[in-house]
Tab-separated table of C-alpha atoms and ligand atoms in Angstrom:
chain	number	residue	atom	x	y	z
M	149	MET	CA	11.732	-2.077	18.136
M	150	LYS	CA	12.968	-4.035	15.113
M	151	GLU	CA	11.749	-7.576	14.563
M	152	SER	CA	14.197	-10.427	14.595
M	153	ILE	CA	15.216	-13.193	12.268
M	154	SER	CA	13.567	-16.481	13.260
M	155	ILE	CA	13.720	-20.182	12.551
M	156	SER	CA	10.818	-22.437	11.595
M	157	LEU	CA	10.954	-26.224	11.668
M	158	LYS	CA	7.477	-26.847	10.323
M	159	ASN	CA	8.962	-28.334	7.153
M	160	THR	CA	11.264	-30.777	8.948
M	161	GLY	CA	8.548	-32.370	11.089
M	162	GLY	CA	7.918	-35.260	8.703
M	163	PHE	CA	11.584	-36.244	8.965
M	164	VAL	CA	12.666	-35.527	12.535
M	165	PRO	CA	10.064	-35.189	15.300
M	166	TYR	CA	9.964	-31.716	16.863
M	167	GLU	CA	10.213	-33.210	20.375
M	168	GLU	CA	13.528	-34.825	19.426
M	169	VAL	CA	14.855	-31.502	18.166
M	170	ILE	CA	13.813	-29.804	21.398
M	171	ALA	CA	15.451	-32.598	23.407
M	172	LEU	CA	18.779	-32.385	21.570
M	173	ALA	CA	18.672	-28.576	21.639
M	174	GLN	CA	18.089	-28.680	25.385
M	175	GLN	CA	20.986	-31.122	25.831
M	176	SER	CA	23.135	-28.759	23.785
M	177	VAL	CA	22.796	-26.020	26.385
M	178	ARG	CA	25.918	-27.599	27.898
M	179	HIS	CA	27.799	-26.679	24.708
M	180	LEU	CA	26.597	-23.103	25.022
M	181	GLU	CA	27.794	-23.108	28.605
M	182	SER	CA	31.215	-24.450	27.704
M	183	LEU	CA	31.524	-21.811	24.967
M	184	ASN	CA	30.667	-19.074	27.448
M	185	ALA	CA	32.949	-20.508	30.106
M	186	GLY	CA	35.730	-21.125	27.573
M	187	THR	CA	36.129	-24.741	28.651
M	188	GLY	CA	35.439	-26.579	25.361
M	189	THR	CA	37.710	-27.661	22.507
M	190	GLY	CA	39.380	-24.797	20.687
M	191	ASN	CA	38.758	-22.453	23.601
M	192	ASP	CA	41.606	-20.153	22.582
M	193	PHE	CA	39.507	-19.063	19.569
M	194	LEU	CA	36.417	-17.650	21.237
M	195	GLY	CA	37.013	-13.915	20.787
M	196	TRP	CA	34.156	-13.668	18.279
M	197	LEU	CA	31.607	-14.460	21.017
M	198	SER	CA	31.860	-10.978	22.560
M	199	LEU	CA	32.832	-9.062	19.406
M	200	PRO	CA	29.628	-7.021	19.113
M	201	ASP	CA	30.719	-5.188	22.287
M	202	ASP	CA	34.478	-5.381	21.887
M	203	ILE	CA	34.611	-3.865	18.416
M	204	ILE	CA	32.777	-0.666	19.368
M	205	GLN	CA	36.002	0.988	20.502
M	206	GLN	CA	37.436	0.649	16.997
M	207	PHE	CA	34.501	2.292	15.192
M	208	SER	CA	36.010	5.747	15.022
M	209	LYS	CA	39.368	4.539	13.631
M	210	LEU	CA	37.560	2.288	11.164
M	211	GLU	CA	35.284	5.076	9.974
M	212	LYS	CA	38.133	7.579	9.759
M	213	THR	CA	40.222	5.206	7.647
M	214	ALA	CA	37.219	4.362	5.455
M	215	MET	CA	36.581	8.089	4.884
M	216	HIS	CA	40.238	8.595	4.038
M	217	LEU	CA	40.233	5.834	1.416
M	218	ARG	CA	36.958	7.115	-0.030
M	219	SER	CA	38.340	10.643	-0.249
M	220	ILE	CA	41.609	9.775	-2.007
M	221	SER	CA	40.382	6.988	-4.311
M	222	ASP	CA	37.344	5.804	-6.265
M	223	THR	CA	38.127	2.082	-5.959
M	224	THR	CA	39.512	-0.146	-3.228
M	225	VAL	CA	41.017	-3.541	-3.903
M	226	VAL	CA	40.513	-5.904	-0.965
M	227	ILE	CA	43.177	-8.625	-0.924
M	228	GLY	CA	42.422	-11.759	1.110
M	229	ILE	CA	41.260	-15.360	0.933
M	230	GLY	CA	38.825	-17.504	2.943
M	231	GLY	CA	37.762	-15.743	6.104
M	232	SER	CA	39.837	-12.742	5.106
M	233	TYR	CA	37.472	-11.791	2.272
M	234	LEU	CA	34.234	-13.781	2.298
M	235	GLY	CA	32.520	-11.864	5.116
M	236	SER	CA	32.956	-8.434	3.573
M	237	LYS	CA	32.131	-9.739	0.098
M	238	ALA	CA	28.931	-11.320	1.482
M	239	VAL	CA	27.705	-8.135	3.163
M	240	ILE	CA	28.698	-5.813	0.307
M	241	GLU	CA	27.017	-8.007	-2.340
M	242	ALA	CA	23.870	-8.364	-0.240
M	243	LEU	CA	23.423	-4.679	0.481
M	244	THR	CA	24.733	-2.634	-2.410
M	245	HIS	CA	22.928	-1.872	-5.653
M	246	THR	CA	23.039	-4.907	-7.934
M	247	PHE	CA	24.422	-2.777	-10.774
M	248	SER	CA	26.408	-0.339	-8.665
M	249	ARG	CA	29.141	-0.094	-11.308
M	250	GLU	CA	26.661	1.542	-13.660
M	251	LEU	CA	25.328	4.031	-11.102
M	252	LYS	CA	25.879	7.763	-11.435
M	253	PRO	CA	27.293	9.438	-9.422
M	254	LYS	CA	29.684	6.550	-9.163
M	255	HIS	CA	29.782	4.395	-6.069
M	256	HIS	CA	33.121	3.734	-4.427
M	257	GLU	CA	33.905	0.394	-6.020
M	258	ILE	CA	35.238	-2.585	-4.039
M	259	LEU	CA	37.170	-5.169	-6.036
M	260	PHE	CA	38.635	-8.376	-4.652
M	261	ALA	CA	41.970	-10.087	-5.260
M	262	GLY	CA	44.168	-12.683	-3.602
M	263	HIS	CA	41.383	-15.290	-3.389
M	264	ASN	CA	42.768	-17.256	-6.339
M	265	ILE	CA	46.042	-17.666	-8.234
M	266	CYS	CA	44.502	-17.227	-11.668
M	267	GLU	CA	46.834	-15.353	-14.013
M	268	ASP	CA	44.027	-14.131	-16.269
M	269	TYR	CA	42.028	-12.806	-13.296
M	270	MET	CA	45.014	-10.814	-12.088
M	271	ALA	CA	45.934	-9.585	-15.549
M	272	ASP	CA	42.328	-8.472	-16.156
M	273	LEU	CA	42.316	-6.692	-12.801
M	274	LEU	CA	45.544	-4.857	-13.595
M	275	GLU	CA	44.073	-3.754	-16.918
M	276	ILE	CA	41.059	-2.275	-15.121
M	277	LEU	CA	43.190	-0.674	-12.411
M	278	GLY	CA	45.290	1.119	-15.014
M	279	SER	CA	42.515	3.704	-15.331
M	280	LYS	CA	41.355	3.660	-11.682
M	281	ASN	CA	42.331	5.830	-8.791
M	282	TYR	CA	42.666	3.012	-6.298
M	283	SER	CA	43.687	2.009	-2.771
M	284	ILE	CA	44.451	-1.392	-1.264
M	285	ILE	CA	43.316	-3.170	1.891
M	286	VAL	CA	45.480	-6.261	2.336
M	287	ILE	CA	44.209	-8.814	4.850
M	288	SER	CA	45.958	-11.914	6.162
M	289	LYS	CA	45.928	-13.094	9.735
M	290	SER	CA	48.958	-15.316	9.319
M	291	GLY	CA	50.529	-12.781	6.998
M	292	THR	CA	52.020	-15.639	5.013
M	293	THR	CA	49.172	-17.120	2.946
M	294	THR	CA	50.437	-17.574	-0.615
M	295	GLU	CA	47.410	-16.331	-2.582
M	296	PRO	CA	47.029	-12.900	-0.918
M	297	ALA	CA	50.796	-12.488	-0.521
M	298	LEU	CA	51.284	-12.980	-4.280
M	299	ALA	CA	48.418	-10.644	-5.145
M	300	PHE	CA	49.807	-8.012	-2.803
M	301	ARG	CA	53.284	-8.231	-4.298
M	302	ILE	CA	51.852	-7.656	-7.783
M	303	LEU	CA	49.389	-4.912	-6.816
M	304	LYS	CA	51.839	-3.072	-4.565
M	305	ASP	CA	54.309	-2.970	-7.444
M	306	HIS	CA	51.561	-1.704	-9.772
M	307	LEU	CA	50.390	0.980	-7.347
M	308	GLU	CA	53.905	2.168	-6.501
M	309	LYS	CA	54.708	2.534	-10.211
M	310	LYS	CA	51.438	4.381	-10.759
M	311	VAL	CA	51.503	6.904	-7.886
M	312	GLY	CA	55.002	6.628	-6.408
M	313	LYS	CA	56.110	4.851	-3.239
M	314	PRO	CA	55.123	7.472	-0.607
M	315	ALA	CA	51.626	8.006	-2.070
M	316	ALA	CA	51.171	4.236	-2.388
M	317	ALA	CA	52.029	3.817	1.291
M	318	ASP	CA	49.238	6.264	2.137
M	319	ARG	CA	46.811	4.162	0.103
M	320	ILE	CA	47.663	0.778	1.586
M	321	ILE	CA	46.042	-0.505	4.781
M	322	ALA	CA	47.207	-3.823	6.248
M	323	ILE	CA	45.041	-5.987	8.507
M	324	THR	CA	47.061	-8.717	10.156
M	325	ASP	CA	48.437	-10.213	13.348
M	326	SER	CA	49.705	-7.783	16.000
M	327	SER	CA	53.311	-8.932	15.781
M	328	ARG	CA	53.881	-12.009	13.584
M	329	GLY	CA	54.085	-12.700	9.866
M	330	ALA	CA	55.548	-11.218	6.714
M	331	LEU	CA	52.657	-8.784	6.241
M	332	ARG	CA	53.278	-7.236	9.679
M	333	THR	CA	56.962	-6.771	8.781
M	334	LEU	CA	56.063	-5.261	5.390
M	335	ALA	CA	53.566	-2.879	6.999
M	336	GLU	CA	56.080	-1.697	9.562
M	337	THR	CA	58.895	-1.301	7.050
M	338	ASN	CA	56.743	0.710	4.662
M	339	GLY	CA	54.729	2.669	7.251
M	340	TYR	CA	51.259	1.378	6.290
M	341	GLU	CA	48.341	2.042	8.575
M	342	THR	CA	47.371	-1.231	10.241
M	343	PHE	CA	44.507	-2.940	12.041
M	344	VAL	CA	44.948	-6.054	14.149
M	345	ILE	CA	43.158	-9.399	13.828
M	346	PRO	CA	42.955	-10.610	17.419
M	347	ASP	CA	44.788	-13.860	18.206
M	348	ASN	CA	41.624	-15.433	19.579
M	349	ILE	CA	39.517	-15.021	16.420
M	350	GLY	CA	39.897	-17.365	13.441
M	351	GLY	CA	39.449	-16.154	9.859
M	352	ARG	CA	35.941	-17.501	9.303
M	353	TYR	CA	34.681	-15.894	12.522
M	354	SER	CA	36.307	-12.527	11.746
M	355	VAL	CA	33.702	-10.620	9.724
M	356	LEU	CA	32.877	-8.347	12.687
M	357	THR	CA	36.555	-7.426	13.200
M	358	PRO	CA	38.361	-4.899	10.960
M	359	VAL	CA	38.760	-7.801	8.479
M	360	GLY	CA	35.125	-7.442	7.447
M	361	LEU	CA	34.208	-4.060	8.849
M	362	LEU	CA	36.819	-1.902	7.109
M	363	PRO	CA	35.962	-3.008	3.543
M	364	ILE	CA	32.245	-2.810	4.405
M	365	ALA	CA	32.659	0.745	5.735
M	366	VAL	CA	34.700	1.762	2.672
M	367	SER	CA	31.867	0.512	0.468
M	368	GLY	CA	29.615	3.048	2.201
M	369	LEU	CA	27.569	0.657	4.346
M	370	ASP	CA	26.664	1.244	7.981
M	371	ILE	CA	28.926	-0.912	10.157
M	372	LYS	CA	27.408	0.363	13.406
M	373	THR	CA	24.001	-1.042	12.462
M	374	LEU	CA	25.585	-4.311	11.317
M	375	VAL	CA	27.228	-4.719	14.721
M	376	LYS	CA	24.031	-3.584	16.472
M	377	GLY	CA	22.173	-6.404	14.726
M	378	ALA	CA	24.831	-8.900	15.806
M	379	LYS	CA	24.617	-7.556	19.362
M	380	SER	CA	20.842	-8.011	19.431
M	381	MET	CA	21.306	-11.632	18.322
M	382	GLU	CA	24.017	-12.171	20.929
M	383	GLU	CA	21.574	-10.985	23.604
M	384	MET	CA	18.921	-13.336	22.275
M	385	ILE	CA	20.955	-16.533	22.008
M	386	ARG	CA	24.331	-16.483	23.726
M	387	LYS	CA	23.067	-17.179	27.239
M	388	ASN	CA	19.548	-18.348	26.489
M	389	LYS	CA	19.151	-21.805	27.998
M	390	ILE	CA	15.530	-22.314	26.993
M	391	ALA	CA	16.060	-24.331	23.859
M	392	SER	CA	12.688	-23.656	22.225
M	393	THR	CA	13.366	-19.896	22.272
M	394	ASN	CA	17.004	-20.158	21.194
M	395	PRO	CA	17.163	-20.392	17.375
M	396	ALA	CA	20.876	-21.278	17.382
M	397	LEU	CA	20.317	-24.324	19.592
M	398	MET	CA	17.297	-25.348	17.543
M	399	TYR	CA	19.135	-25.005	14.233
M	400	ALA	CA	22.222	-26.874	15.472
M	401	ALA	CA	20.044	-29.666	16.873
M	402	ALA	CA	17.785	-29.938	13.814
M	403	ARG	CA	20.633	-30.193	11.288
M	404	ASN	CA	22.416	-32.847	13.367
M	405	LEU	CA	19.274	-34.930	13.730
M	406	ILE	CA	18.652	-34.651	10.000
M	407	LEU	CA	22.248	-35.805	9.440
M	408	GLN	CA	21.415	-38.892	11.482
M	409	THR	CA	18.682	-39.745	8.955
M	410	GLY	CA	21.423	-40.174	6.322
M	411	ARG	CA	21.181	-36.700	4.800
M	412	SER	CA	24.745	-35.444	4.849
M	413	VAL	CA	24.480	-32.513	2.434
M	414	GLU	CA	22.929	-29.242	3.591
M	415	ILE	CA	22.035	-26.762	0.887
M	416	LEU	CA	21.693	-23.116	1.859
M	417	VAL	CA	18.968	-21.683	-0.330
M	418	GLY	CA	18.321	-18.053	-1.149
M	419	PHE	CA	15.597	-16.674	-3.375
M	420	THR	CA	17.628	-13.583	-4.177
M	421	PRO	CA	20.950	-13.406	-6.012
M	422	LYS	CA	21.971	-10.860	-3.397
M	423	LEU	CA	22.572	-13.716	-0.961
M	424	HIS	CA	24.934	-15.586	-3.277
M	425	TYR	CA	28.094	-14.584	-1.426
M	426	PHE	CA	26.421	-14.856	1.956
M	427	SER	CA	26.070	-18.540	1.072
M	428	GLU	CA	29.762	-18.661	0.171
M	429	TRP	CA	30.584	-17.209	3.595
M	430	TRP	CA	28.252	-19.732	5.264
M	431	LYS	CA	29.846	-22.627	3.345
M	432	GLN	CA	33.293	-21.670	4.587
M	433	LEU	CA	32.036	-21.233	8.147
M	434	PHE	CA	30.412	-24.660	8.343
M	435	GLY	CA	32.705	-26.544	5.961
M	436	GLU	CA	35.936	-25.554	7.685
M	437	SER	CA	34.462	-25.824	11.152
M	438	GLU	CA	32.825	-29.241	10.880
M	439	GLY	CA	34.464	-31.160	8.058
M	440	LYS	CA	37.154	-33.137	9.883
M	441	GLU	CA	37.832	-36.554	11.430
M	442	GLY	CA	35.588	-38.109	8.774
M	443	LYS	CA	32.616	-36.152	10.139
M	444	GLY	CA	30.489	-33.184	9.183
M	445	ILE	CA	27.641	-32.080	6.963
M	446	PHE	CA	28.763	-31.020	3.485
M	447	PRO	CA	27.614	-27.410	2.990
M	448	ALA	CA	26.368	-26.521	-0.483
M	449	SER	CA	24.308	-23.634	-1.802
M	450	VAL	CA	21.909	-22.638	-4.546
M	451	ASP	CA	20.314	-19.423	-5.776
M	452	PHE	CA	16.641	-19.941	-6.546
M	453	THR	CA	14.710	-19.637	-8.699
M	454	THR	CA	17.774	-19.596	-10.999
M	455	ASP	CA	19.064	-22.994	-9.882
M	456	LEU	CA	15.605	-24.570	-9.864
M	457	HIS	CA	16.273	-24.764	-13.591
M	458	SER	CA	19.482	-26.734	-13.061
M	459	LEU	CA	20.149	-28.339	-9.662
M	460	GLY	CA	16.430	-28.279	-8.893
M	461	GLN	CA	16.054	-31.561	-10.749
M	462	TYR	CA	18.643	-33.291	-8.547
M	463	ILE	CA	17.195	-31.854	-5.368
M	464	GLN	CA	13.725	-33.058	-6.318
M	465	GLU	CA	14.599	-36.547	-7.524
M	466	GLY	CA	18.293	-37.368	-7.155
M	467	LYS	CA	20.073	-39.293	-4.411
M	468	ARG	CA	18.247	-38.699	-1.111
M	469	ILE	CA	21.193	-37.318	0.827
M	470	LEU	CA	20.035	-33.705	0.931
M	471	PHE	CA	18.294	-31.225	3.158
M	472	GLU	CA	17.824	-27.504	2.719
M	473	THR	CA	18.111	-24.456	4.910
M	474	MET	CA	16.103	-21.773	3.212
M	475	ILE	CA	16.619	-18.091	3.901
M	476	SER	CA	13.323	-16.343	3.250
M	477	VAL	CA	13.489	-12.563	2.977
M	478	LYS	CA	10.023	-11.133	3.646
M	479	ASN	CA	10.207	-7.602	2.254
M	480	PRO	CA	12.195	-6.416	-0.738
M	481	LYS	CA	13.651	-2.897	-0.507
M	482	LYS	CA	12.055	-1.734	-3.727
M	483	LYS	CA	8.625	-2.060	-5.277
M	484	LEU	CA	7.818	-3.346	-8.737
M	485	THR	CA	4.408	-4.389	-10.014
M	486	ILE	CA	3.683	-6.481	-13.077
M	487	PRO	CA	2.023	-4.441	-15.839
M	488	LEU	CA	-1.278	-5.345	-17.504
M	489	GLU	CA	-1.078	-6.064	-21.221
M	490	LYS	CA	-4.131	-5.414	-23.315
M	491	ASP	CA	-4.087	-8.510	-25.512
M	492	ASP	CA	-2.453	-10.811	-22.902
M	493	SER	CA	-0.415	-12.488	-25.643
M	494	ASP	CA	2.016	-13.937	-23.073
M	495	GLN	CA	-0.925	-15.055	-20.877
M	496	LEU	CA	0.483	-13.399	-17.806
M	497	ASN	CA	-2.428	-11.102	-17.062
M	498	TYR	CA	-3.418	-13.309	-14.131
M	499	LEU	CA	-0.341	-11.803	-12.451
M	500	ALA	CA	-0.974	-8.213	-13.535
M	501	GLY	CA	-0.932	-5.755	-10.627
M	502	LYS	CA	0.911	-8.185	-8.376
M	503	ARG	CA	4.370	-7.417	-7.087
M	504	LEU	CA	7.239	-9.510	-8.394
M	505	SER	CA	8.020	-10.454	-4.788
M	506	GLU	CA	4.581	-12.058	-4.463
M	507	VAL	CA	5.417	-14.339	-7.376
M	508	ASN	CA	8.824	-15.060	-5.809
M	509	HIS	CA	7.220	-15.890	-2.433
M	510	ASN	CA	4.831	-18.290	-4.124
M	511	ALA	CA	7.722	-19.893	-5.985
M	512	GLU	CA	9.336	-20.337	-2.592
M	513	THR	CA	6.299	-21.883	-0.946
M	514	GLY	CA	5.771	-24.128	-3.948
M	515	THR	CA	9.403	-25.226	-3.763
M	516	VAL	CA	9.232	-26.100	-0.066
M	517	LEU	CA	6.135	-28.237	-0.633
M	518	ALA	CA	7.639	-29.933	-3.696
M	519	HIS	CA	10.934	-30.658	-1.960
M	520	ASN	CA	9.170	-31.991	1.134
M	521	ASP	CA	7.220	-34.270	-1.218
M	522	GLY	CA	10.567	-35.312	-2.705
M	523	ASN	CA	11.844	-36.308	0.747
M	524	VAL	CA	13.917	-33.216	1.371
M	525	PRO	CA	13.543	-31.660	4.835
M	526	VAL	CA	13.584	-27.854	4.809
M	527	ILE	CA	14.683	-25.649	7.706
M	528	ASN	CA	13.327	-22.124	7.234
M	529	ILE	CA	15.168	-19.020	8.397
M	530	ASN	CA	12.913	-15.973	8.169
M	531	VAL	CA	14.510	-12.577	7.609
M	532	PRO	CA	12.317	-9.445	7.677
M	533	GLU	CA	14.462	-7.642	5.075
M	534	LEU	CA	17.998	-7.420	3.783
M	535	ASP	CA	19.720	-4.626	5.652
M	536	GLU	CA	22.746	-4.183	7.886
M	537	TYR	CA	20.816	-4.981	11.066
M	538	TYR	CA	19.438	-8.313	9.912
M	539	LEU	CA	22.677	-9.369	8.249
M	540	GLY	CA	24.402	-8.688	11.581
M	541	GLN	CA	21.811	-10.930	13.232
M	542	LEU	CA	22.306	-13.658	10.641
M	543	ILE	CA	26.090	-13.556	11.006
M	544	TYR	CA	26.047	-13.974	14.775
M	545	PHE	CA	23.262	-16.563	14.577
M	546	PHE	CA	25.197	-18.773	12.158
M	547	GLU	CA	28.507	-18.337	14.005
M	548	LEU	CA	27.052	-19.461	17.323
M	549	SER	CA	25.013	-22.244	15.694
M	550	CYS	CA	28.158	-23.494	13.976
M	551	ALA	CA	30.158	-23.600	17.196
M	552	VAL	CA	27.360	-25.502	19.006
M	553	SER	CA	26.890	-27.833	16.061
M	554	GLY	CA	30.628	-28.578	15.970
M	555	TYR	CA	30.485	-29.516	19.638
M	556	ILE	CA	27.455	-31.758	18.997
M	557	LEU	CA	29.548	-33.514	16.326
M	558	ASP	CA	32.433	-33.669	18.785
M	559	VAL	CA	34.945	-31.856	16.588
M	560	ASN	CA	36.980	-28.702	17.192
M	561	PRO	CA	34.986	-26.055	15.264
M	562	PHE	CA	37.847	-23.552	15.377
M	563	ASP	CA	40.748	-25.276	13.628
M	564	GLN	CA	41.309	-26.255	9.988
M	565	PRO	CA	44.226	-28.713	9.861
M	566	GLY	CA	43.085	-30.095	6.500
M	567	VAL	CA	43.806	-26.913	4.556
M	568	GLU	CA	47.551	-27.461	4.988
M	569	ALA	CA	47.706	-30.581	2.783
M	570	TYR	CA	47.492	-28.832	-0.598
M	571	LYS	CA	49.822	-26.062	0.568
M	572	LYS	CA	52.596	-28.507	1.485
M	573	ASN	CA	52.339	-30.197	-1.897
M	574	MET	CA	52.275	-26.879	-3.763
M	575	PHE	CA	55.378	-25.654	-1.905
M	576	ALA	CA	57.146	-28.953	-2.554
M	577	LEU	CA	56.297	-28.868	-6.261
M	578	LEU	CA	57.501	-25.266	-6.495
M	579	ASN	CA	60.840	-26.160	-4.807
M	580	LYS	CA	60.311	-23.911	-1.771
M	581	THR	CA	63.242	-24.070	0.644
M	582	GLY	CA	62.600	-26.679	3.319
M	583	PHE	CA	60.314	-28.770	1.094
M	584	GLU	CA	63.035	-30.428	-1.062
M	585	GLU	CA	62.530	-34.013	0.169
M	586	ALA	CA	58.759	-33.815	-0.113
M	587	GLY	CA	59.219	-32.359	-3.605
M	588	LYS	CA	61.344	-35.321	-4.721
M	589	LYS	CA	58.733	-37.798	-3.466
M	590	LEU	CA	55.846	-36.010	-5.165
M	591	LYS	CA	57.700	-35.762	-8.451
M	592	GLU	CA	58.362	-39.536	-8.261
M	593	ARG	CA	54.650	-40.114	-7.786
M	594	LEU	CA	53.839	-37.980	-10.808
M	595	LYS	CA	56.160	-39.883	-13.168
T	767	PA5	O1	39.047	-19.494	8.544
T	767	PA5	C1	40.256	-19.492	8.365
T	767	PA5	O2	41.049	-19.406	9.306
T	767	PA5	C2	40.850	-19.542	6.976
T	767	PA5	O3	39.907	-19.695	5.998
T	767	PA5	C3	41.639	-18.279	6.696
T	767	PA5	O4	40.753	-17.186	6.805
T	767	PA5	C4	42.268	-18.270	5.311
T	767	PA5	O5	43.022	-19.436	5.136
T	767	PA5	C5	43.171	-17.057	5.141
T	767	PA5	O6	44.170	-17.041	6.099
T	767	PA5	P1	45.007	-15.750	6.407
T	767	PA5	O7	44.084	-14.691	6.875
T	767	PA5	O8	45.987	-16.170	7.463
T	767	PA5	O9	45.705	-15.334	5.134
């Protein structure tokens, strides 16, 4: 049997007593119960809770479509923003070869678009795609989000000109709502293959739906094992009412108690660049779920040891508003030992024969001790290794923790009303029909 990811609070003890964490975690069982019973705030968005079982029936269609895209193209462009791209990006970056573009034979390449409105990014992408044999997966639950809709308009036009309209239609997969939105209409009009984002699953909780799983499968990763890992975590935490053995309850309780000590910024720390986009996914999950009504912990992230040479200074000695959640990966996939050098001119022979990971682990331990000394509590999340199974566990663990934590804060962890504000202004400034009055007012303000 595989091990499991685990949480350790030994480096938060000097800041919040363990007994208090246990007490709040035990009180939070009621939040777990209301999630399972569907009686809490935002209860029409709880489909992700049972996804590890529910998604199984879509495996064969997902794998068939992934095989199809891999057989007709060497590159897939995934169009989406927020929850419609971060989950797949996180898993693909964590689990594929760091320099996969340079590998021979070539890997099926996954590129991303629609997560910004940058003209140079899109123009650069089009330049690259000129010489690629590519397909498109376009993802938008609402089917109306401006960034992916714009990217899709441009890329669809490019692909249709390159391969012709019928062949382009065979290379475009749309993932969207079952009946609503412009993307659904476009897909039906043009005969694209489609997958549905269930109504009861919000974008940031959708990585285990086709939203995340199709791009991950196209990249060549094993989606069954990813979901198996999530399922094992669901079994461990979803109905476990013994707080001390439920890492999601313990994590949610610990971070809220640390918040009460005045530390309102949580930094997710990885000691491998492979987790960079996992942190981006995590930031969206917690930021959008908790940051409302003037409440919430601000989620930030760093990649160590890289950022120890930049933000490390602030974390050690800056304003004391920080705590860290450190993801420690025990075993690297590959093995590399440090060579001995005869004349030791760089004075590194004391490390000769050691694995690079041993140095990294010691950097990690040294960092925890230093940051504790600098008044920074550290929650440790231990991960045996980076593979599909443990990433599946991490995903479900953080999703459930986030929902419980949102309930502890007394906010709805499943809505995101604040993201509309910039959109309204952008539409008004661009003279979109229906926004004329708002446009006039904004333009007055800008004079
Ligand atoms: O979590 C969310 O719901 C959001 O971040 C959405 O994923 C994001 O805004 C994209 O929305 P859509 O998939 O409707 O284009």
